[in-house]
PDB file of C-alpha atoms in Angstrom:
ATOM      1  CA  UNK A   1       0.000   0.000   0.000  1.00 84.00           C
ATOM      2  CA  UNK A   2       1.253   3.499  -1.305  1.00 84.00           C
ATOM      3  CA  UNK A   3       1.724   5.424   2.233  1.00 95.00           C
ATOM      4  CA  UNK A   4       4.017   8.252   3.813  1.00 97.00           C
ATOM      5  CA  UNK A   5       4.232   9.185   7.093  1.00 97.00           C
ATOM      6  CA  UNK A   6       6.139  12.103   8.718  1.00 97.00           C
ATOM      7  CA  UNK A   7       7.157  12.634  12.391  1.00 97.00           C
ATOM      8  CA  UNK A   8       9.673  15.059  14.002  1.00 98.00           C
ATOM      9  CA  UNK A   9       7.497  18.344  13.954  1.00 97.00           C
ATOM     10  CA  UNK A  10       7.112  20.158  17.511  1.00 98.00           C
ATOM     11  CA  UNK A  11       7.371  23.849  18.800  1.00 98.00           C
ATOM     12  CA  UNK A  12      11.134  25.521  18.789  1.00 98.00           C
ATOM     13  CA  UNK A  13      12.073  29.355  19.440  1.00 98.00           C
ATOM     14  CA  UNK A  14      13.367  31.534  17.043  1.00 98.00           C
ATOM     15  CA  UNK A  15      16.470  30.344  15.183  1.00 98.00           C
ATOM     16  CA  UNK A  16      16.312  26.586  16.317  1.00 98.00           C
ATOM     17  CA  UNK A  17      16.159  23.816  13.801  1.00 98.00           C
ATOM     18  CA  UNK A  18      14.270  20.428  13.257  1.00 98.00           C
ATOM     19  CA  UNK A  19      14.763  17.266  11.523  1.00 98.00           C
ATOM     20  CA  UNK A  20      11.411  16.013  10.013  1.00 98.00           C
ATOM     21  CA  UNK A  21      11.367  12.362   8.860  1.00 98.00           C
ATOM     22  CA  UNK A  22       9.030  11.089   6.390  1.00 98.00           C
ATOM     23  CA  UNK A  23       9.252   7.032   5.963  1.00 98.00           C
ATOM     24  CA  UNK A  24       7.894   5.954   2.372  1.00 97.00           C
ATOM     25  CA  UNK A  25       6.424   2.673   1.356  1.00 96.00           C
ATOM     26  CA  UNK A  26       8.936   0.894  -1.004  1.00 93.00           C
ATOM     27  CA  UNK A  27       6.201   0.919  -4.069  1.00 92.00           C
ATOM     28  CA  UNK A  28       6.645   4.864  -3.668  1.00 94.00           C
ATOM     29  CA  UNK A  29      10.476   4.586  -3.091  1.00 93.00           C
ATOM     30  CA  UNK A  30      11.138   3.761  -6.711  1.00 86.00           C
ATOM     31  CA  UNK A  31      12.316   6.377  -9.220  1.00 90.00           C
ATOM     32  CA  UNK A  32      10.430   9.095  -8.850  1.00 94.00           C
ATOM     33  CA  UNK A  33      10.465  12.468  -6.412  1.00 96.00           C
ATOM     34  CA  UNK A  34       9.818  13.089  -2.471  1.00 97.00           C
ATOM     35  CA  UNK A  35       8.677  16.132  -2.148  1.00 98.00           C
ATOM     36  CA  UNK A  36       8.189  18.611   1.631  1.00 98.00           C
ATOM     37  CA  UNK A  37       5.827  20.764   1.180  1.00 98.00           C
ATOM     38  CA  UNK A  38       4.179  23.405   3.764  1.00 98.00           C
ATOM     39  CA  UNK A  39       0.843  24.854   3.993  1.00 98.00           C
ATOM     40  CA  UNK A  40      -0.014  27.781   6.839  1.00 97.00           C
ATOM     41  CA  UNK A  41      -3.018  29.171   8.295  1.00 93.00           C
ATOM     42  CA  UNK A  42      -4.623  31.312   5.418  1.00 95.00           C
ATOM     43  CA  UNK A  43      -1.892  30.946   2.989  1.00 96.00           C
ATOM     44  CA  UNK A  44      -1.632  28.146  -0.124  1.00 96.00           C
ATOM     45  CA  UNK A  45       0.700  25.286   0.196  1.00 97.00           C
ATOM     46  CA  UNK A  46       3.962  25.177  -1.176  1.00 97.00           C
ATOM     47  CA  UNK A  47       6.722  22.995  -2.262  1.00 97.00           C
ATOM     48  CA  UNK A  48       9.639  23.543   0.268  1.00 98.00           C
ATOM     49  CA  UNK A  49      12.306  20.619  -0.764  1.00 98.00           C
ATOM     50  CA  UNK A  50      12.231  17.783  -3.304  1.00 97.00           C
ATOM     51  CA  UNK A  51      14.633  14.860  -3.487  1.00 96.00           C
ATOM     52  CA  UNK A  52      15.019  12.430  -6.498  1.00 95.00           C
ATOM     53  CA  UNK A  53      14.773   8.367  -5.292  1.00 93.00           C
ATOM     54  CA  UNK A  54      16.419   6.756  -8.144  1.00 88.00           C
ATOM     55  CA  UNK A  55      20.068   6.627  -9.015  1.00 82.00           C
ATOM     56  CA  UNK A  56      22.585   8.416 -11.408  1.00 76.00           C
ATOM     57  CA  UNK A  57      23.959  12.499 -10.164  1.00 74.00           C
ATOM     58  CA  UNK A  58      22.036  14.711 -12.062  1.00 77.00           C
ATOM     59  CA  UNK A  59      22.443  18.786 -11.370  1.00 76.00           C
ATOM     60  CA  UNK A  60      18.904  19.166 -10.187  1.00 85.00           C
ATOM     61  CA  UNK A  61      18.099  15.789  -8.356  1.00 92.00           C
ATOM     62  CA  UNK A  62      17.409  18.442  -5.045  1.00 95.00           C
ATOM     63  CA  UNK A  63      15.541  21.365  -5.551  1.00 96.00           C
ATOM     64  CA  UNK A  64      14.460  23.688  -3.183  1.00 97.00           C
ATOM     65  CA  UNK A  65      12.209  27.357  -3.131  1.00 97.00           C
ATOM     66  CA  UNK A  66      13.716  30.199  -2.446  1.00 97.00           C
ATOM     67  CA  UNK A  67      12.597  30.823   0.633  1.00 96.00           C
ATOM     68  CA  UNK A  68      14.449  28.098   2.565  1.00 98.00           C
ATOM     69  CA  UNK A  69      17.519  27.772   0.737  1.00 97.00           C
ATOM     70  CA  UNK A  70      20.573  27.599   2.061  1.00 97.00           C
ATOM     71  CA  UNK A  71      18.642  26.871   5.488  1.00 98.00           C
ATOM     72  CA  UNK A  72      16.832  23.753   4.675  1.00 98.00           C
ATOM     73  CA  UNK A  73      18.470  20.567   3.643  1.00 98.00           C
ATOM     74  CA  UNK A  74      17.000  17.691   2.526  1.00 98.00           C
ATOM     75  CA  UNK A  75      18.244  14.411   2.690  1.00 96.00           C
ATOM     76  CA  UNK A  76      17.354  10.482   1.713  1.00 95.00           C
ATOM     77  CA  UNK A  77      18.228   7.068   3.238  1.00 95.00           C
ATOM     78  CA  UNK A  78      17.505   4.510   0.628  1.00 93.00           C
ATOM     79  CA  UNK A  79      18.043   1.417   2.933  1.00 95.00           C
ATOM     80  CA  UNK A  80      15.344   2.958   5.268  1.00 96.00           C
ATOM     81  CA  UNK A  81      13.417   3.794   2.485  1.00 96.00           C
ATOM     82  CA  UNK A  82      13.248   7.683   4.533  1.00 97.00           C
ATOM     83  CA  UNK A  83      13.574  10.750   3.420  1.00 98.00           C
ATOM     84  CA  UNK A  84      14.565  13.856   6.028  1.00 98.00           C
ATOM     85  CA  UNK A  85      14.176  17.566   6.243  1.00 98.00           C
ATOM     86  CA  UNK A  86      17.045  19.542   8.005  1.00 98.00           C
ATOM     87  CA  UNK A  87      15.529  22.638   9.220  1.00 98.00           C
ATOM     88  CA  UNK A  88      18.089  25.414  10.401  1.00 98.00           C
ATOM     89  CA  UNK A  89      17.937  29.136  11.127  1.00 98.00           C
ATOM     90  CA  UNK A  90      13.562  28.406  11.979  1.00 98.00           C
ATOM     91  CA  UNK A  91      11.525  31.582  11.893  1.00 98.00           C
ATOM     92  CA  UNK A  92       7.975  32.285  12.469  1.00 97.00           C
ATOM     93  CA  UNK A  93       7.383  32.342   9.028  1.00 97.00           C
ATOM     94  CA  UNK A  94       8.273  29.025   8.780  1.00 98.00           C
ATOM     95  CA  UNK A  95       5.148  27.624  11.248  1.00 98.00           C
ATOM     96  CA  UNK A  96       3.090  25.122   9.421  1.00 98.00           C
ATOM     97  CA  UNK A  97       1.909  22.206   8.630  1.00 98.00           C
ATOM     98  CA  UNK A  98       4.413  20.238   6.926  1.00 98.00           C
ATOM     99  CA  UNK A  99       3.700  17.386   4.641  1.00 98.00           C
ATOM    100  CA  UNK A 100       5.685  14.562   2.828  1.00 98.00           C
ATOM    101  CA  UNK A 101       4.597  13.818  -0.725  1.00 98.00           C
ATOM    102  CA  UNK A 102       5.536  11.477  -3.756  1.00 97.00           C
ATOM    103  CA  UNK A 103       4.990  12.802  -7.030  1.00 96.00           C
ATOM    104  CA  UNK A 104       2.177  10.862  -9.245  1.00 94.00           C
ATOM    105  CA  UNK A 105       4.182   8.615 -11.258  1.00 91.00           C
ATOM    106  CA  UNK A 106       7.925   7.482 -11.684  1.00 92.00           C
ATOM    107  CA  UNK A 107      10.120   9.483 -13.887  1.00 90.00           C
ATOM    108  CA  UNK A 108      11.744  13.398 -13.835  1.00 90.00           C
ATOM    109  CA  UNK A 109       8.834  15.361 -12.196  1.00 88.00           C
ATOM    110  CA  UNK A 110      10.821  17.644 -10.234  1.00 91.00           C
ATOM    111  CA  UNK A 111       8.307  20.823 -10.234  1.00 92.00           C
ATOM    112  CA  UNK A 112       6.464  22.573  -7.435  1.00 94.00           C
ATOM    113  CA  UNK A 113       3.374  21.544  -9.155  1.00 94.00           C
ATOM    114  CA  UNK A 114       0.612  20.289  -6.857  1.00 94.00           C
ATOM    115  CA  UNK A 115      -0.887  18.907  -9.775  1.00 93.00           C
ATOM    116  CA  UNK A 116       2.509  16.373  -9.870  1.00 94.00           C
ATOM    117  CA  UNK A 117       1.851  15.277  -6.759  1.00 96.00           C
ATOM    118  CA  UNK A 118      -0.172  11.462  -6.695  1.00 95.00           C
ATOM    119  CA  UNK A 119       0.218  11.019  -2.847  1.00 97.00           C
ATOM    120  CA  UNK A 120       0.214  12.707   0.903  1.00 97.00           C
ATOM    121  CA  UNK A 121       0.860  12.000   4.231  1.00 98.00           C
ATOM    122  CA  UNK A 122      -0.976  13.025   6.986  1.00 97.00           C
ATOM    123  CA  UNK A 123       1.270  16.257   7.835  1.00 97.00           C
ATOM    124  CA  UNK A 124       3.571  17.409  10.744  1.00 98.00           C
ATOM    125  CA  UNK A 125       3.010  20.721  12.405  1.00 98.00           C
ATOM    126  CA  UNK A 126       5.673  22.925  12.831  1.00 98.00           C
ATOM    127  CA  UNK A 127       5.806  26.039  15.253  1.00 98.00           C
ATOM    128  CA  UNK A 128       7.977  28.404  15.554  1.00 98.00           C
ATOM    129  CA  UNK A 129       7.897  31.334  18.442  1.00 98.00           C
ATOM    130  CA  UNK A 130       9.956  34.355  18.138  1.00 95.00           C
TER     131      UNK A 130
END
């Protein structure tokens, strides 16, 4: 059964960081993207990290939006079948809900396009107090 399921959110002060975890089923792990992707209270959600499964160095295997790069790092472990999200630097405007998604098929879908995206997990909350 297709599943994801994230743990490691919780409530840090300014400037702390966070490791989310997101474990994926191994019909998900399988050539295709992990995305993170945030949504806050009153705002649209939107892609944060994405991480390609499969194998081979490409250029653009991680991607990330502009607004956490360089703080954010995101990270797999293929024998766990896990992907992680490295938050540094936190700020208020990083509070959300945090969710682990795969894109809808296998193959190069590496855009923040919601409309890539086949399968959720259940989400993480994130808080952040200055």
């Amino acid at each position: 059964q297709e599943q994801l399921v994230e743990s490691g959110g919780g409530s840090v002060q300014a400037g702390e960081s966070l490791r989310l975890s997101c474990v994926v089923s191994k019909d998900l792990y399988s050539k295709r993207f992990i995305f993170w992707w945030r949504q806050a209270p009153g705002k649209e959600r939107e892609g944060v990290a994405n991480i390609w499964t499969g194998t081979g160095n490409h250029d653009d295997a991680i991607n990330y939006a502009a607004t956490v790069k360089g703080r954010f790092e995101i990270t797999k472990d293929g024998s766990k079948n896990t992907v992680f999200l490295q938050m540094n630097s936190l700020s208020p405007d990083d509070t959300a809900m945090y969710y682990c998604a795969a894109a809808r098929h296998e193959g190069w879908i590496p855009k923040f396009f919601l409309t890539n995206i086949g399968y959720w997990g259940q989400g993480t909350q994130v808080t952040v107090s200055s």
